[in-house]
Amino acid sequence: MTAAHLDPTRRHDAVLLFDVSDGNPNGDPDAGNQPRTDDESGQGLVTDVAIKRKIRDTVSLLRGDDPRYGIFVEAGFALNTRIEEALKANPGKAEQAQRWMCEHYFDIRMFGGVLSTGKGGGAGQVRGPLQLTFARSIDPILPTDHTITRVTQTRQDDIDKGERTEIGSKWTVPYGLYRAHAFYSAPRAAKTGVTSDDLAALWQAITVMFDHDRAATRGEMKLCGLYVFSHPDAFGVAPSAALTQRITLRRVDDNKAPRAHTDYSRSIDGSGLPDGVELTRLVDLWP
């Protein structure tokens, strides 16, 4: 029997909780790469695009040898070339080209994609079954700019002048606990061909994505919670918000700046779930 969260014929709503310590979870290139924030509330933001990038890269590590788990949006590869490859395999048939791409690329099958670029108008657009929100920190964050130095120069001319160090800067967030939501539509999944194995790859990738995306700029990031509400059928029996809001977080001590996920209490209201809805706790670091 297929576990509820792995059933592609059921609707799923998920809550992701992750944190960052002394790192930059998602720099804004329009603001000198400082951590993204909501200008009004001061809360930190991580874009859905950044989260999908981590999922793509991790799926590639987990399933890279499987031709069904190719990644369409991948560094070093032109999108038009891949679209034209699909059209070449299915000349003059955009719908079949879309099906071909869904069969060969995990991220097209799961996230969808715009395939209308390239020669002859491309292959149209695929609407994927999984959508992610921006992640937003529970509390305002305090982006900090650190001046750093290195003991070598970029140019020989500077060394000849007697210069010994170069100065740069590095943005970090001392601490932030972020929350994002994911929504999976079974009817759309049926059109792109999502399988139980695809959902297993998705949840596994989210579970370990921070462990395989280490970088000095990101400090320490970890997944603190991953909770999946599975409906009994494809269309669902309750609004997403009625389920995701059952998971709440509160500061343990309002007079102390949070520096760990345990500085928040996490509560889950599992009582009175709509008939047939099942909650799966895939990751839960709270006792």
Coordinates of C-alpha atoms in Angstrom, one line a residue:
M1 CA 0.0 0.0 0.0
T2 CA 1.4 3.4 -1.0
A3 CA 2.1 5.8 1.8
A4 CA -0.2 8.8 1.8
H5 CA 2.5 11.4 1.0
L6 CA 3.8 9.3 -1.9
D7 CA 0.4 8.9 -3.6
P8 CA 0.4 11.0 -6.8
T9 CA -3.4 10.7 -7.2
R10 CA -4.0 12.7 -3.9
R11 CA -3.6 16.4 -3.3
H12 CA -0.9 17.4 -0.9
D13 CA -0.2 20.6 1.1
A14 CA 3.2 20.9 2.8
V15 CA 4.9 23.1 5.3
L16 CA 8.7 23.6 5.2
L17 CA 10.7 25.0 8.1
F18 CA 14.4 25.8 7.8
D19 CA 16.9 28.1 9.5
V20 CA 20.2 29.8 8.8
S21 CA 22.9 30.7 11.3
D22 CA 25.6 33.2 10.4
G23 CA 25.0 33.0 6.7
N24 CA 23.2 34.5 3.7
P25 CA 20.3 32.2 2.7
N26 CA 19.4 34.2 -0.5
G27 CA 21.3 37.3 -1.6
D28 CA 19.6 40.0 -3.6
P29 CA 21.8 41.0 -6.6
D30 CA 19.9 44.3 -6.8
A31 CA 21.0 45.2 -3.3
G32 CA 24.7 44.3 -3.2
N33 CA 23.8 40.6 -2.5
Q34 CA 22.6 41.4 1.0
P35 CA 20.0 39.0 2.4
R36 CA 16.5 39.5 0.9
T37 CA 14.0 41.2 3.3
D38 CA 10.5 42.5 3.4
D39 CA 11.1 46.3 3.5
E40 CA 8.0 46.9 5.6
S41 CA 8.2 44.1 8.2
G42 CA 12.0 43.4 8.2
Q43 CA 11.3 39.7 7.8
G44 CA 13.8 37.7 5.7
L45 CA 12.8 36.2 2.4
V46 CA 14.0 33.3 0.3
T47 CA 12.5 33.1 -3.2
D48 CA 10.7 30.0 -4.5
V49 CA 13.3 30.0 -7.4
A50 CA 16.1 29.6 -4.9
I51 CA 14.4 26.7 -3.2
K52 CA 13.6 25.0 -6.5
R53 CA 17.2 25.4 -7.5
K54 CA 18.3 23.4 -4.4
I55 CA 15.7 20.7 -5.2
R56 CA 16.8 20.5 -8.8
D57 CA 20.5 20.2 -7.9
T58 CA 19.7 17.6 -5.2
V59 CA 17.5 15.4 -7.5
S60 CA 20.4 15.5 -10.0
L61 CA 22.7 14.1 -7.3
L62 CA 20.2 11.5 -6.1
R63 CA 19.0 10.3 -9.5
G64 CA 21.5 11.6 -12.0
D65 CA 22.0 8.2 -13.7
D66 CA 18.3 7.8 -14.4
P67 CA 17.3 9.2 -17.8
R68 CA 13.9 9.9 -16.5
Y69 CA 15.4 12.4 -13.9
G70 CA 17.1 14.8 -16.1
I71 CA 17.0 18.5 -15.1
F72 CA 15.8 21.0 -17.7
V73 CA 16.9 24.2 -16.0
E74 CA 20.6 23.4 -15.5
A75 CA 23.7 25.5 -15.5
G76 CA 25.7 25.3 -18.7
F77 CA 22.9 24.1 -20.9
A78 CA 20.8 26.3 -23.3
L79 CA 17.1 25.9 -22.9
N80 CA 16.3 26.3 -26.6
T81 CA 18.7 23.5 -27.4
R82 CA 16.7 21.1 -25.2
I83 CA 13.4 22.3 -26.5
E84 CA 14.6 21.8 -30.1
E85 CA 15.8 18.3 -29.2
A86 CA 12.2 17.5 -28.1
L87 CA 10.7 19.0 -31.2
K88 CA 13.2 17.0 -33.4
A89 CA 12.0 13.8 -31.7
N90 CA 8.4 14.9 -32.3
P91 CA 8.4 17.1 -35.5
G92 CA 5.5 19.5 -35.8
K93 CA 3.7 18.1 -32.7
A94 CA 4.1 20.5 -29.7
E95 CA 1.8 18.4 -27.4
Q96 CA 3.9 15.3 -28.0
A97 CA 7.1 17.3 -27.5
Q98 CA 5.7 18.5 -24.1
R99 CA 5.0 14.9 -23.2
W100 CA 8.5 13.9 -24.2
M101 CA 10.0 16.6 -22.1
C102 CA 7.9 15.6 -19.1
E103 CA 9.1 12.0 -19.5
H104 CA 12.8 13.1 -19.6
Y105 CA 13.0 16.1 -17.2
F106 CA 12.0 15.9 -13.5
D107 CA 11.6 19.6 -13.1
I108 CA 9.3 20.0 -16.1
R109 CA 7.2 17.1 -14.8
M110 CA 7.1 18.5 -11.3
F111 CA 7.4 22.3 -11.6
G112 CA 6.3 22.9 -15.2
G113 CA 8.1 25.3 -17.6
V114 CA 7.8 27.8 -20.4
L115 CA 8.8 26.0 -23.6
S116 CA 7.7 28.6 -26.1
T117 CA 11.1 30.0 -26.9
G118 CA 13.3 28.9 -29.8
K119 CA 12.6 28.1 -33.4
G120 CA 9.0 27.9 -34.6
G121 CA 7.5 29.1 -31.4
G122 CA 8.9 26.2 -29.3
A123 CA 6.6 23.7 -27.6
G124 CA 4.2 25.9 -25.6
Q125 CA 3.9 25.8 -21.8
V126 CA 3.6 23.0 -19.2
R127 CA 1.8 23.8 -15.9
G128 CA 3.5 21.8 -13.2
P129 CA 1.6 20.3 -10.2
L130 CA 4.0 21.5 -7.5
Q131 CA 4.1 25.2 -6.6
L132 CA 6.2 26.7 -3.8
T133 CA 5.8 30.0 -2.0
F134 CA 8.6 32.4 -0.9
A135 CA 10.0 31.4 2.4
R136 CA 9.5 34.1 5.1
S137 CA 11.3 34.3 8.4
I138 CA 9.1 34.1 11.5
D139 CA 10.7 37.2 13.0
P140 CA 12.5 40.2 11.5
I141 CA 16.2 39.5 10.6
L142 CA 19.2 41.7 11.1
P143 CA 21.4 41.6 7.9
T144 CA 25.0 42.4 8.9
D145 CA 27.8 43.5 6.6
H146 CA 31.2 42.1 7.6
T147 CA 34.5 43.5 6.3
I148 CA 36.9 40.7 5.3
T149 CA 40.5 40.7 4.0
R150 CA 42.6 38.3 2.1
V151 CA 46.4 38.1 2.1
T152 CA 47.0 38.1 -1.6
Q153 CA 46.3 40.6 -4.4
T154 CA 44.3 40.1 -7.6
R155 CA 46.9 42.0 -9.7
Q156 CA 50.7 41.7 -9.8
D157 CA 51.0 45.5 -10.2
D158 CA 49.4 45.9 -6.7
I159 CA 51.9 43.5 -5.2
D160 CA 54.8 45.5 -6.9
K161 CA 53.4 48.6 -5.2
G162 CA 53.8 47.0 -1.8
E163 CA 50.1 46.2 -1.2
R164 CA 49.7 43.1 0.9
T165 CA 45.9 42.6 1.4
E166 CA 42.6 43.2 -0.3
I167 CA 39.4 44.2 1.5
G168 CA 36.0 42.9 0.7
S169 CA 32.6 42.4 2.4
K170 CA 30.3 39.5 3.3
W171 CA 26.6 39.7 4.3
T172 CA 25.2 37.4 6.9
V173 CA 22.1 36.9 9.0
P174 CA 22.9 36.0 12.6
Y175 CA 19.9 33.8 12.8
G176 CA 16.6 33.3 11.0
L177 CA 13.9 30.6 11.1
Y178 CA 12.0 30.5 7.7
R179 CA 8.7 29.1 6.7
A180 CA 7.5 28.1 3.2
H181 CA 4.5 26.2 1.8
A182 CA 4.3 23.7 -1.1
F183 CA 1.1 22.8 -2.9
Y184 CA 0.7 19.7 -5.1
S185 CA -2.2 19.3 -7.5
A186 CA -3.0 15.7 -8.5
P187 CA -5.0 16.6 -11.6
R188 CA -2.1 18.5 -13.0
A189 CA 0.3 15.7 -12.0
A190 CA -1.8 13.3 -14.0
K191 CA -1.2 15.5 -17.1
T192 CA 2.6 15.6 -16.6
G193 CA 3.0 12.0 -15.5
V194 CA 4.1 12.3 -11.9
T195 CA 4.6 8.9 -10.2
S196 CA 5.0 7.8 -6.6
D197 CA 8.7 7.5 -7.2
D198 CA 8.8 11.2 -8.3
L199 CA 7.2 12.2 -5.0
A200 CA 9.7 10.1 -3.1
A201 CA 12.5 11.9 -5.0
L202 CA 10.9 15.3 -4.2
W203 CA 10.5 14.7 -0.5
Q204 CA 14.0 13.1 -0.2
A205 CA 15.5 16.1 -2.1
I206 CA 13.9 18.6 0.2
T207 CA 15.0 16.6 3.3
V208 CA 18.7 16.6 2.3
M209 CA 19.0 19.7 0.0
F210 CA 20.8 21.9 2.6
D211 CA 23.3 19.1 3.4
H212 CA 24.4 19.1 -0.3
D213 CA 24.4 22.8 -0.9
R214 CA 27.1 23.9 1.6
A215 CA 28.9 27.2 0.9
A216 CA 30.8 29.6 3.0
T217 CA 28.4 32.4 2.1
R218 CA 25.4 30.5 3.4
G219 CA 26.8 29.7 6.8
E220 CA 24.9 26.8 8.4
M221 CA 21.4 26.0 7.0
K222 CA 19.3 23.1 8.0
L223 CA 15.8 21.7 7.5
C224 CA 13.9 21.9 10.8
G225 CA 10.5 20.6 9.8
L226 CA 8.7 19.0 6.8
Y227 CA 5.0 18.3 7.3
V228 CA 2.8 16.9 4.5
F229 CA -1.0 17.1 4.7
S230 CA -2.4 14.5 2.2
H231 CA -6.1 14.8 1.1
P232 CA -8.1 11.6 0.4
D233 CA -8.6 12.4 -3.2
A234 CA -7.3 14.5 -6.1
F235 CA -9.2 17.7 -5.4
G236 CA -9.1 17.8 -1.6
V237 CA -11.6 18.2 1.1
A238 CA -10.4 21.5 2.8
P239 CA -8.7 24.8 1.8
S240 CA -4.9 24.6 2.1
A241 CA -4.8 27.4 4.7
A242 CA -7.1 25.4 7.0
L243 CA -4.4 22.8 7.2
T244 CA -1.1 24.7 7.0
Q245 CA -2.2 27.1 9.7
R246 CA -2.4 24.1 12.1
I247 CA 1.4 24.3 12.4
T248 CA 2.3 27.4 14.5
L249 CA 5.6 28.7 15.9
R250 CA 6.1 31.1 18.8
R251 CA 9.2 32.6 20.5
V252 CA 10.0 31.0 23.8
D253 CA 11.4 34.2 25.2
D254 CA 10.5 37.5 23.7
N255 CA 13.4 39.2 25.5
K256 CA 16.0 37.0 24.0
A257 CA 17.2 37.2 20.4
P258 CA 16.7 33.8 18.8
R259 CA 19.8 31.9 17.8
A260 CA 18.4 28.3 17.4
H261 CA 15.2 26.6 16.3
T262 CA 14.7 25.6 19.9
D263 CA 14.2 29.3 20.8
Y264 CA 10.8 28.7 19.2
S265 CA 8.1 26.4 20.3
R266 CA 6.4 24.4 17.5
S267 CA 2.8 23.2 18.0
I268 CA 0.7 21.0 15.6
D269 CA -3.1 20.9 15.9
G270 CA -3.9 17.4 14.8
S271 CA -7.3 17.3 16.3
G272 CA -10.4 17.3 14.1
L273 CA -8.6 17.0 10.8
P274 CA -11.1 16.8 7.8
D275 CA -12.2 13.2 7.0
G276 CA -9.5 11.4 5.1
V277 CA -6.7 13.9 5.6
E278 CA -3.5 12.4 6.8
L279 CA -0.5 14.3 8.3
T280 CA 3.0 12.9 7.7
R281 CA 5.9 14.3 9.6
L282 CA 8.9 13.7 7.4
V283 CA 11.2 15.9 9.4
D284 CA 10.6 17.3 12.9
L285 CA 13.5 18.5 15.0
W286 CA 11.3 19.6 17.9
P287 CA 10.9 17.2 20.7

